[in-house]
Every structure is written in C-alpha cells, then in structure tokens.
PDB file of C-alpha atoms in Angstrom:
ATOM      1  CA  UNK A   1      14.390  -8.473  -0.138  1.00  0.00           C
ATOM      2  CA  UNK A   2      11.984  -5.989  -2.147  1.00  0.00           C
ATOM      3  CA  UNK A   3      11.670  -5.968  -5.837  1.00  0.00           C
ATOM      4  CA  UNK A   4      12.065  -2.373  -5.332  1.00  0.00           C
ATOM      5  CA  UNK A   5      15.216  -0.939  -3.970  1.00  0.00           C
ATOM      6  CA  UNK A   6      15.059   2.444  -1.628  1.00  0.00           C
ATOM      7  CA  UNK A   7      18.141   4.021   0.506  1.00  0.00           C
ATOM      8  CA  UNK A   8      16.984   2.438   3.951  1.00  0.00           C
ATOM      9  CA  UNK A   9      17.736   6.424   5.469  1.00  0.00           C
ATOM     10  CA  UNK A  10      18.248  10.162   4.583  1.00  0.00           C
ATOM     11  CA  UNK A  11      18.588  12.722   6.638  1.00  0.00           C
ATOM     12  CA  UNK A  12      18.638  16.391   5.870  1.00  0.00           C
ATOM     13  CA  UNK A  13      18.554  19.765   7.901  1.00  0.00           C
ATOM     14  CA  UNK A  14      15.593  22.204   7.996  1.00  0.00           C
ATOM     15  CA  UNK A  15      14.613  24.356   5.122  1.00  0.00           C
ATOM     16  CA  UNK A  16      16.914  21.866   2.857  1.00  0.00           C
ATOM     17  CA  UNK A  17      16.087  19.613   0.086  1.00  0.00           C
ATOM     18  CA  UNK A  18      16.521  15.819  -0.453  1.00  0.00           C
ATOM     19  CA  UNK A  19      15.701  13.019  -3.009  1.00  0.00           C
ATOM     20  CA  UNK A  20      14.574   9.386  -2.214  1.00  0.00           C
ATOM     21  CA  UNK A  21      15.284   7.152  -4.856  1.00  0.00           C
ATOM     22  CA  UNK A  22      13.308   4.074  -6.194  1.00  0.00           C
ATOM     23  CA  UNK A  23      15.335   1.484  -8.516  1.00  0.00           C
ATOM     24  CA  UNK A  24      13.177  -1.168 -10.077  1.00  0.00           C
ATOM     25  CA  UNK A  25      12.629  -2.890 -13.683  1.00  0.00           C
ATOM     26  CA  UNK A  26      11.902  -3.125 -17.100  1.00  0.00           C
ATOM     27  CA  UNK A  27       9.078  -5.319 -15.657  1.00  0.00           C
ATOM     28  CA  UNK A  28       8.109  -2.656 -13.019  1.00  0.00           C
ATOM     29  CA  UNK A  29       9.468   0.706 -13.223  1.00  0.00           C
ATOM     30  CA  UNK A  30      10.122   0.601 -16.616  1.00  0.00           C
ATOM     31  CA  UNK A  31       6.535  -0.179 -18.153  1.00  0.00           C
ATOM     32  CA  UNK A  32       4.333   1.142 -15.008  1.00  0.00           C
ATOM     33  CA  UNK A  33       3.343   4.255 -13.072  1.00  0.00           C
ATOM     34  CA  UNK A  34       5.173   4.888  -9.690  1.00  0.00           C
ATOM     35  CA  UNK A  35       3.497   6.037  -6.298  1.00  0.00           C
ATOM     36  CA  UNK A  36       5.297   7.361  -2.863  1.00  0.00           C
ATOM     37  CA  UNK A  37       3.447   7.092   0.181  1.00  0.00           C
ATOM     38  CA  UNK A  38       4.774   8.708   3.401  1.00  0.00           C
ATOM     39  CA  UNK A  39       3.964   7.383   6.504  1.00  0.00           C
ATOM     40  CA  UNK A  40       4.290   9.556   9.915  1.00  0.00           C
ATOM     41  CA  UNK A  41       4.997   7.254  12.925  1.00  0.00           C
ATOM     42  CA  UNK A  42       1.800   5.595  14.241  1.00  0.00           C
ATOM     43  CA  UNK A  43      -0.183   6.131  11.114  1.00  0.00           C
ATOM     44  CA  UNK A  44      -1.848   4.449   8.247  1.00  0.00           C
ATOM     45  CA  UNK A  45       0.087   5.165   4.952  1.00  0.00           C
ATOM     46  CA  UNK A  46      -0.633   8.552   3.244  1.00  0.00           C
ATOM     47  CA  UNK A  47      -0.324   9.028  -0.887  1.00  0.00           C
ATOM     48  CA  UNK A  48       1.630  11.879  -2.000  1.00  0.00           C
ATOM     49  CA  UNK A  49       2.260  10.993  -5.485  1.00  0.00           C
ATOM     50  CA  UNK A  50       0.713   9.152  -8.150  1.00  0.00           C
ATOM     51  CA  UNK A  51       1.519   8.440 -11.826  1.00  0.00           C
ATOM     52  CA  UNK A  52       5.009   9.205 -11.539  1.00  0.00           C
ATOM     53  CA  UNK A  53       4.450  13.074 -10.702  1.00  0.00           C
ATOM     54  CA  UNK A  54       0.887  14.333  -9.780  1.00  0.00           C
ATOM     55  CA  UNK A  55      -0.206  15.409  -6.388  1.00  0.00           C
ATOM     56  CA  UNK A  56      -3.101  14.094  -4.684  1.00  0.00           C
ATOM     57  CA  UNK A  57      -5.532  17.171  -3.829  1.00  0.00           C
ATOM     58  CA  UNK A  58      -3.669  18.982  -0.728  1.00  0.00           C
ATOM     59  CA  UNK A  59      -0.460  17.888  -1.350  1.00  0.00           C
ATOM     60  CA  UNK A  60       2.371  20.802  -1.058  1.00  0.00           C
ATOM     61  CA  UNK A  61       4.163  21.226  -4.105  1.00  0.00           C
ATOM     62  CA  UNK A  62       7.475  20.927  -1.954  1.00  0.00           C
ATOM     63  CA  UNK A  63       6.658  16.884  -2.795  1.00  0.00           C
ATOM     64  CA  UNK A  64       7.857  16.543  -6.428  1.00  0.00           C
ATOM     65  CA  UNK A  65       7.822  13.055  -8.440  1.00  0.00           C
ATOM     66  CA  UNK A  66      10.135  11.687 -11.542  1.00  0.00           C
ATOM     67  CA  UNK A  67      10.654   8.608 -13.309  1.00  0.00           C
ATOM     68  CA  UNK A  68      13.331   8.317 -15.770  1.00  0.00           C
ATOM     69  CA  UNK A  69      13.889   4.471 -17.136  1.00  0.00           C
ATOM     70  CA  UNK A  70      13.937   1.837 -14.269  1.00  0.00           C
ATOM     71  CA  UNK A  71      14.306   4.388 -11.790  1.00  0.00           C
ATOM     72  CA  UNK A  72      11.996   6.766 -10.005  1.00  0.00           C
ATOM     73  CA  UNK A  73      12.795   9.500  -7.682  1.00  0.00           C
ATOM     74  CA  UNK A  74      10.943  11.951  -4.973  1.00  0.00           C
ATOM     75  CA  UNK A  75      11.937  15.005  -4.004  1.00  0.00           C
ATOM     76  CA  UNK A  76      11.122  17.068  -1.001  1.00  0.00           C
ATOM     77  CA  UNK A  77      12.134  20.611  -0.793  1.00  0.00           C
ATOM     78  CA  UNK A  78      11.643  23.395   2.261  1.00  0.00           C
ATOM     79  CA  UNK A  79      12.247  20.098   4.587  1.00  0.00           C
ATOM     80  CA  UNK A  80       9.987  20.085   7.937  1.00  0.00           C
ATOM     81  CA  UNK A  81      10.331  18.346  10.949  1.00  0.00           C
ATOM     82  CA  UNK A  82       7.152  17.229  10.510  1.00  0.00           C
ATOM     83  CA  UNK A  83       8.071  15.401   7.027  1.00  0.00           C
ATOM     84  CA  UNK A  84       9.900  13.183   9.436  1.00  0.00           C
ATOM     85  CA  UNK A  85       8.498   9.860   8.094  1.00  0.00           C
ATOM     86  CA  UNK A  86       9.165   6.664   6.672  1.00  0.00           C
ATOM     87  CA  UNK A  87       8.637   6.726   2.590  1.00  0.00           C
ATOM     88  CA  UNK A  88       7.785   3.902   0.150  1.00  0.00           C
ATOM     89  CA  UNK A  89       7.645   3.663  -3.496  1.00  0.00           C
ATOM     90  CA  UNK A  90       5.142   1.129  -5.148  1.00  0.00           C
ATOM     91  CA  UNK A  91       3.952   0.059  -8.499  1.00  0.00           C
ATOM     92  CA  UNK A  92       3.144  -3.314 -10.559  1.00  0.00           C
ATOM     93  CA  UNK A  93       5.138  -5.429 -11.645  1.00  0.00           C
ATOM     94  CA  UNK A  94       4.109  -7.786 -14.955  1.00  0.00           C
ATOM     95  CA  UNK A  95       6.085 -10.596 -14.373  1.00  0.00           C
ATOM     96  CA  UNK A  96       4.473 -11.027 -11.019  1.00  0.00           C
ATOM     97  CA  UNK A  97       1.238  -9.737 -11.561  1.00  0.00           C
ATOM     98  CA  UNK A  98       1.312  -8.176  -8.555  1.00  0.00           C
ATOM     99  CA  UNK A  99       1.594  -4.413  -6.710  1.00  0.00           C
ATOM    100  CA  UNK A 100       5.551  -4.476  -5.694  1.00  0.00           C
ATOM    101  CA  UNK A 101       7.245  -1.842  -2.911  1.00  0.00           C
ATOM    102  CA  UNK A 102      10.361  -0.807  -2.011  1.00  0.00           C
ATOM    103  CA  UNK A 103      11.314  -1.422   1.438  1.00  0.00           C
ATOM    104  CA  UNK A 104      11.086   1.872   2.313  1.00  0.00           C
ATOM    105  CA  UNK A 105      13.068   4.999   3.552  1.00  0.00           C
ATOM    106  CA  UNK A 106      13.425   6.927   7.007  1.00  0.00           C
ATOM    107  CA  UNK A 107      13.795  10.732   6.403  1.00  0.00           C
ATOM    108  CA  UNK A 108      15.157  12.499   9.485  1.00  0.00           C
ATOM    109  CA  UNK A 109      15.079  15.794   9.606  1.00  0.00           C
ATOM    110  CA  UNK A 110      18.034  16.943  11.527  1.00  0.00           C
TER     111      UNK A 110
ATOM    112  CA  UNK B   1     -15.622  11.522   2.904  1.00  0.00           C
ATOM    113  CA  UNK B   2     -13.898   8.509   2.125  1.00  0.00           C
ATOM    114  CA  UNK B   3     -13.898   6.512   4.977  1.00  0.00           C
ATOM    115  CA  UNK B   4     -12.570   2.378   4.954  1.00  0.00           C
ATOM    116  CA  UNK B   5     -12.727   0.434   8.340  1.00  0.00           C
ATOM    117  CA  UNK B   6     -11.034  -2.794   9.055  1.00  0.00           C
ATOM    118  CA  UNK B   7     -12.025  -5.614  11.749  1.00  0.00           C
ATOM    119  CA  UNK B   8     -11.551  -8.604  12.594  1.00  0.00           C
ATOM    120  CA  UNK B   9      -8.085  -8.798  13.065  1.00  0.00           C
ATOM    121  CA  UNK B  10      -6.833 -10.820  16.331  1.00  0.00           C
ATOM    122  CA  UNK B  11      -4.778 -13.559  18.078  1.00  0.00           C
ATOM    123  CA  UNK B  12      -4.699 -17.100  16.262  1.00  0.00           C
ATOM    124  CA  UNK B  13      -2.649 -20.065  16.348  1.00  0.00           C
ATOM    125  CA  UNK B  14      -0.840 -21.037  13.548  1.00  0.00           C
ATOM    126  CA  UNK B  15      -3.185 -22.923  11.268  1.00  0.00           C
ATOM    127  CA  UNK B  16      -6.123 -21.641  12.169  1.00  0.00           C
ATOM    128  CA  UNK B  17      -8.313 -19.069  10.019  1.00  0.00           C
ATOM    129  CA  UNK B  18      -9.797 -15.413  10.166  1.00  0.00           C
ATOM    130  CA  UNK B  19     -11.811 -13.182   8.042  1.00  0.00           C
ATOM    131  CA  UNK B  20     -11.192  -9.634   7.965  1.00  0.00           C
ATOM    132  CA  UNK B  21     -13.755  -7.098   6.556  1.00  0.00           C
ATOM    133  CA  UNK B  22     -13.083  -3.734   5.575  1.00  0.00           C
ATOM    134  CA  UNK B  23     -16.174  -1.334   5.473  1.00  0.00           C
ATOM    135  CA  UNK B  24     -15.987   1.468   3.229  1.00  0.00           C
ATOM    136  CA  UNK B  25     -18.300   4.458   2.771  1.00  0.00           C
ATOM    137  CA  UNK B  26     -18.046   8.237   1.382  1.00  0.00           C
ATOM    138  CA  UNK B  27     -17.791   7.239  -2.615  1.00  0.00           C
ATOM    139  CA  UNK B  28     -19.450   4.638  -4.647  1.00  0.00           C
ATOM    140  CA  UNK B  29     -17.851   1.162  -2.997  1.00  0.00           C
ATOM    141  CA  UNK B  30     -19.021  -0.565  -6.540  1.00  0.00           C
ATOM    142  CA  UNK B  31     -16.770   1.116  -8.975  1.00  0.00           C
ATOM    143  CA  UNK B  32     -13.362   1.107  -7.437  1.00  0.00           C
ATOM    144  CA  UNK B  33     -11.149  -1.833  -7.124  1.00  0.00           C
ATOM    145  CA  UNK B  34      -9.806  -2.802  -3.697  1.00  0.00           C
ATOM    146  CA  UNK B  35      -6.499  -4.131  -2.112  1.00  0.00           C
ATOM    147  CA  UNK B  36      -5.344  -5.330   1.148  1.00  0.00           C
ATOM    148  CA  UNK B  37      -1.541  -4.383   2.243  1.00  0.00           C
ATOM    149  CA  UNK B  38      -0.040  -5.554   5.441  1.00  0.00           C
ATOM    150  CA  UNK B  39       2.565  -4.232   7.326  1.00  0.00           C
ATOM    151  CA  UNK B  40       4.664  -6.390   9.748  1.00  0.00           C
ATOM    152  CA  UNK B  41       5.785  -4.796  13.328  1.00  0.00           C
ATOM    153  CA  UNK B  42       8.685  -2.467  12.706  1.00  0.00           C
ATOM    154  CA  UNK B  43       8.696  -3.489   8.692  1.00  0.00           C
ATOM    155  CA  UNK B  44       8.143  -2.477   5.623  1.00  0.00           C
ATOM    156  CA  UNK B  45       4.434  -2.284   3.253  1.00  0.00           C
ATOM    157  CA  UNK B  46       3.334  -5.568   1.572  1.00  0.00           C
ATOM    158  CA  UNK B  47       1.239  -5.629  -0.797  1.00  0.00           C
ATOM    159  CA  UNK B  48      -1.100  -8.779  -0.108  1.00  0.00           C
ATOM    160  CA  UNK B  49      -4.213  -8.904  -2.822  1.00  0.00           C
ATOM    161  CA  UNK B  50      -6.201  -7.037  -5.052  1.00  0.00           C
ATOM    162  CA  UNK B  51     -10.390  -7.586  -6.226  1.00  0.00           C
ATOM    163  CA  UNK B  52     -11.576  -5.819  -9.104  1.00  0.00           C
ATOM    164  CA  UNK B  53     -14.223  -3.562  -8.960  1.00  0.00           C
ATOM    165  CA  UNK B  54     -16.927  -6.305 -10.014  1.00  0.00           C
ATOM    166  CA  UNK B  55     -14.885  -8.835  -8.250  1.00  0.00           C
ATOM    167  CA  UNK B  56     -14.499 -10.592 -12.068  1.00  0.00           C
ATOM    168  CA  UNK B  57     -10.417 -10.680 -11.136  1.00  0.00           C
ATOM    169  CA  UNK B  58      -8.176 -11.126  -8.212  1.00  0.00           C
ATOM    170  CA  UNK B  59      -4.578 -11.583  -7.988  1.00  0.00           C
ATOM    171  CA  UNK B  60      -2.845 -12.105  -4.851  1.00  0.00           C
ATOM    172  CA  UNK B  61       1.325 -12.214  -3.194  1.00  0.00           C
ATOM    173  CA  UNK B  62       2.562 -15.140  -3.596  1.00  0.00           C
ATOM    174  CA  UNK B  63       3.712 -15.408  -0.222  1.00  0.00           C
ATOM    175  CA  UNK B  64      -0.410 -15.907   0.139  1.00  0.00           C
ATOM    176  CA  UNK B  65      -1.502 -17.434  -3.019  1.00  0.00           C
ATOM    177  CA  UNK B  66      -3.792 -20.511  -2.152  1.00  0.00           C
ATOM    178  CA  UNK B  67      -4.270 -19.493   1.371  1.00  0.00           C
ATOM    179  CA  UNK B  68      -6.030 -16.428   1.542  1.00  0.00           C
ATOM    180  CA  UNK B  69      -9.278 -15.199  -0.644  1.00  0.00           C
ATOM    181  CA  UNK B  70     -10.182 -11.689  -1.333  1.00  0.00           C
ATOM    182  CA  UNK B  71     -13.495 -11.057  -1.411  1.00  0.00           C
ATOM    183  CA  UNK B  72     -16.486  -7.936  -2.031  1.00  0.00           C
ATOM    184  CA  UNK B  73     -20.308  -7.816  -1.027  1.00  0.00           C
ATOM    185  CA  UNK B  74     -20.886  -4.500  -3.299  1.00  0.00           C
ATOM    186  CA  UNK B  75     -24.232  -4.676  -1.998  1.00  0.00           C
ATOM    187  CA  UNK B  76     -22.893  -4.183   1.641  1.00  0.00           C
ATOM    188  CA  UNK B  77     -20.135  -1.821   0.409  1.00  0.00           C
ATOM    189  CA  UNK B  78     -17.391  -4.430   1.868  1.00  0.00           C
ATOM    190  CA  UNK B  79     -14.735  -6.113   0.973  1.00  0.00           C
ATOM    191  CA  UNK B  80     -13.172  -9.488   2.789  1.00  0.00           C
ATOM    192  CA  UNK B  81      -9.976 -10.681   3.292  1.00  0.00           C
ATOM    193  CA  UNK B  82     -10.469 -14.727   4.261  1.00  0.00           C
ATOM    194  CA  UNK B  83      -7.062 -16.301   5.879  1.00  0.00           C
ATOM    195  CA  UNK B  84      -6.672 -19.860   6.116  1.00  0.00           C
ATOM    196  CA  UNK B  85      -3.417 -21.707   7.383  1.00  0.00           C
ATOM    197  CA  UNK B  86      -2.254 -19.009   9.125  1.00  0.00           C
ATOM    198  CA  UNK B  87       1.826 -18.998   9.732  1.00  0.00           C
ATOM    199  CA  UNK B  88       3.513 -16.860  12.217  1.00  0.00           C
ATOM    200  CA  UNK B  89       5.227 -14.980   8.857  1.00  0.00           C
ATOM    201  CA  UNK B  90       1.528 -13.054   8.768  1.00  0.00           C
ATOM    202  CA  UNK B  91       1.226 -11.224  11.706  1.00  0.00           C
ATOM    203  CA  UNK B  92       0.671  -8.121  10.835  1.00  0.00           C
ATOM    204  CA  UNK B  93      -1.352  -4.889  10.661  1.00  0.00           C
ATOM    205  CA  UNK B  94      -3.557  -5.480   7.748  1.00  0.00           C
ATOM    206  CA  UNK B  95      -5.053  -2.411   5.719  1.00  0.00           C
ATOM    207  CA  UNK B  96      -7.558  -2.456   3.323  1.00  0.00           C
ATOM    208  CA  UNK B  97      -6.852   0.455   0.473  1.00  0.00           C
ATOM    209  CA  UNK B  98      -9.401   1.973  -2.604  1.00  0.00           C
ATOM    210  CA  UNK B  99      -7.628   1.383  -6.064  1.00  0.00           C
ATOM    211  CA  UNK B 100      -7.295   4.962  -6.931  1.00  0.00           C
ATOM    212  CA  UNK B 101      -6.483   4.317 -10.686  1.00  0.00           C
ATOM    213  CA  UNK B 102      -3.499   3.153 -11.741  1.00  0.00           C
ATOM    214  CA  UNK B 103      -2.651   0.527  -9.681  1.00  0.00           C
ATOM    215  CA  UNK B 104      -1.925   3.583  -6.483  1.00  0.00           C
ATOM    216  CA  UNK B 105      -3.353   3.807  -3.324  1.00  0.00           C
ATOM    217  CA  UNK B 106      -5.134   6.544  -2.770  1.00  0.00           C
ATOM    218  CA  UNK B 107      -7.665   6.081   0.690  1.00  0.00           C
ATOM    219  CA  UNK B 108      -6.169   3.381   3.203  1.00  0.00           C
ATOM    220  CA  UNK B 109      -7.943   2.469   6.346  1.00  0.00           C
ATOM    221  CA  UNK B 110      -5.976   2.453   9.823  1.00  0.00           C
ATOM    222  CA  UNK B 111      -5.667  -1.280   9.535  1.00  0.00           C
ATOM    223  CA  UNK B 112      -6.362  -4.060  11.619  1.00  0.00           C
ATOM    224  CA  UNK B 113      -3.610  -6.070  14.092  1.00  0.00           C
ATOM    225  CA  UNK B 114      -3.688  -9.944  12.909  1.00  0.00           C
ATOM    226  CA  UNK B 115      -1.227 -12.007  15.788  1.00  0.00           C
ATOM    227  CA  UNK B 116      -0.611 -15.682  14.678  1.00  0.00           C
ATOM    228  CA  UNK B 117       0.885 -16.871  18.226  1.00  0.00           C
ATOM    229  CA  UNK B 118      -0.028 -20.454  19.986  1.00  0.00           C
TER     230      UNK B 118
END
C-alpha cells in the first residue's frame, strides 16, 4: 500500500491527451514539492518533472505538472506510442521523514 | 556527463550481508546528496535511504531501518549501500540516484539485481 495513491492504468489513443493523478497529504503533498518519473520498459527511471511543474532540460513541453492541495497531477498531451511507460509520482513526507511514491501508473497508448 | 554505476548486487541467503557501491562521475560527487531506491520484479519504486551531501545526515525506509547503512567516500566519489540481515522481501534491483534539489531525482544509475534466495 503506497502513501501515495496513482490510477494503477490509463490508456489513451494517439495524438490525445491524458492526466495521471497523484493523491497524497497534508504531510506529503500538501507541504512538499512533487516529481513524476516515467519509466520505459527495461529502463532505469527517467525525471520529467520536478517542483511540482518544471521540466528537466530536454523535456517536451507536451509533459505538464500541477499541484493543487493534497493532490498533484501530470499531464501528457500529443500522446506517442513511445510515451508508453509506467509513471510514478514521489515526494517527502514529514511524518516519516522519508521520500514516499505512488505505486505507479501504466499509460498505454492505444 | 553525469554518469552513476552500481555493483555489487547478487545472490544471498537470507541473513547474510552485501555492500553495494554506486560510482558516480560527470559533476562534483561532494556537493549533492545521494539516495538509493529499489525496485522489486514487476513492482513499483521504493524509496530505500538517503546521505547528505557531507554524509552529516541519513534517514532511511523503515522497512530497512537498523539493517542497512548508507554510506559516501567523497574522496572516491562513491557512495555505499551496506545490507545486513537480508530477508527475501529485498530482492530487488537497487539504484543509486543524485539528490537533484528538492528532495527529486534527477540522474539514476541502471541499478544493480540483489536476489536473497537459499
């Protein structure tokens, strides 16, 4: 059970748009910066978003971050089938004192 | 460019221990804090530990706390991840990650296979 809670799957056709969401805490969320990672099959995580909505150096702009509250959300627009990938949102948490992620979300791209 | 390299990962029996190193080179190893995150087969990211820059503070999962020990030689630009009483709960591909401000992410190596089998 993660502290953070993602849709385990979305799925969306080519060219379209779709939003992951990310529902935490006031001890998480709330009080912290959120970051998505997107990890193709086979590979080593990959950061696409940092402090709730910049882009890491040669990240498309199709990869949009928000954070209103307890709740964060990422959006991809112009969907690829290479964007096929599984997605995680992460942050600290104070009460734990510890980095906390959600348990992640498979985009398909249909 | 940044690059971060794990070893040391591979089969133990439960109870045993192993050290995993992580080298890192491309940026200046002694200013950025460092984290290890593991990733079960077919599961989702956990984070596992975190080492300060200096190495002054550490905080770890508590899944882990009090059997594993994060660790950095700045002078040898790596960073340690030492596993004692090993359960079959972490197996796992371990990465190593640079701190990239704000408690993100933002180099990860390609991680390390850890198999706690007898």
């Amino acid at each position: 059970q993660s502290v953070l809670t993602q849709p385990p799957s979305v799925s969306a056709a080519p060219g379209q748009k779709v939003t992951i969401s990310c529902s935490g805490s006031s001890s998480n969320i709330g009080n912290n910066y959120v970051s998505w990672y997107q990890q193709l099959p086979g590979t080593a995580p990959k950061l696409l978003i940092y402090e709730n909505n910049k882009r890491p150096s040669g990240i498309p702009d199709r990869f949009s971050g928000s954070k209103s509250g307890t709740s964060a959300t990422l959006g991809i627009t112009g969907l690829q089938t290479g964007d096929e990938a599984d997605y995680y949102c992460g942050t600290w948490d104070n009460s734990l004192s510890a980095v906390v992620f959600g348990g992640g979300t498979k985009l398909t791209v249909l | 460019q940044v690059q971060l390299v794990e070893s040391g990962g591979g089969v133990v029996q439960p109870g045993r221990s192993l050290r995993l190193s992580c080298a890192a080179s491309g940026f200046t190893f002694s200013a950025y804090g460092m984290h290890w995150v593991r990733q079960a087969p077919g599961k989702g990211l956990e984070w596992v530990a975190v080492i300060w820059y200096d190495g002054s503070t550490k905080y770890y999962a508590d899944s882990v706390k009090g059997r594993f020990t994060i660790s950095r030689d700045n002078s040898k630009n790596t960073l340690y991840l030492q596993m004692n009483s090993l359960r079959a709960e972490d197996a796992a591909l371990y990465y190593c990650a640079r701190n990239g401000g704000n408690d993100y992410f933002d180099y990860w190596g390609q991680g390390t296979l850890v198999t706690v089998s007898s």
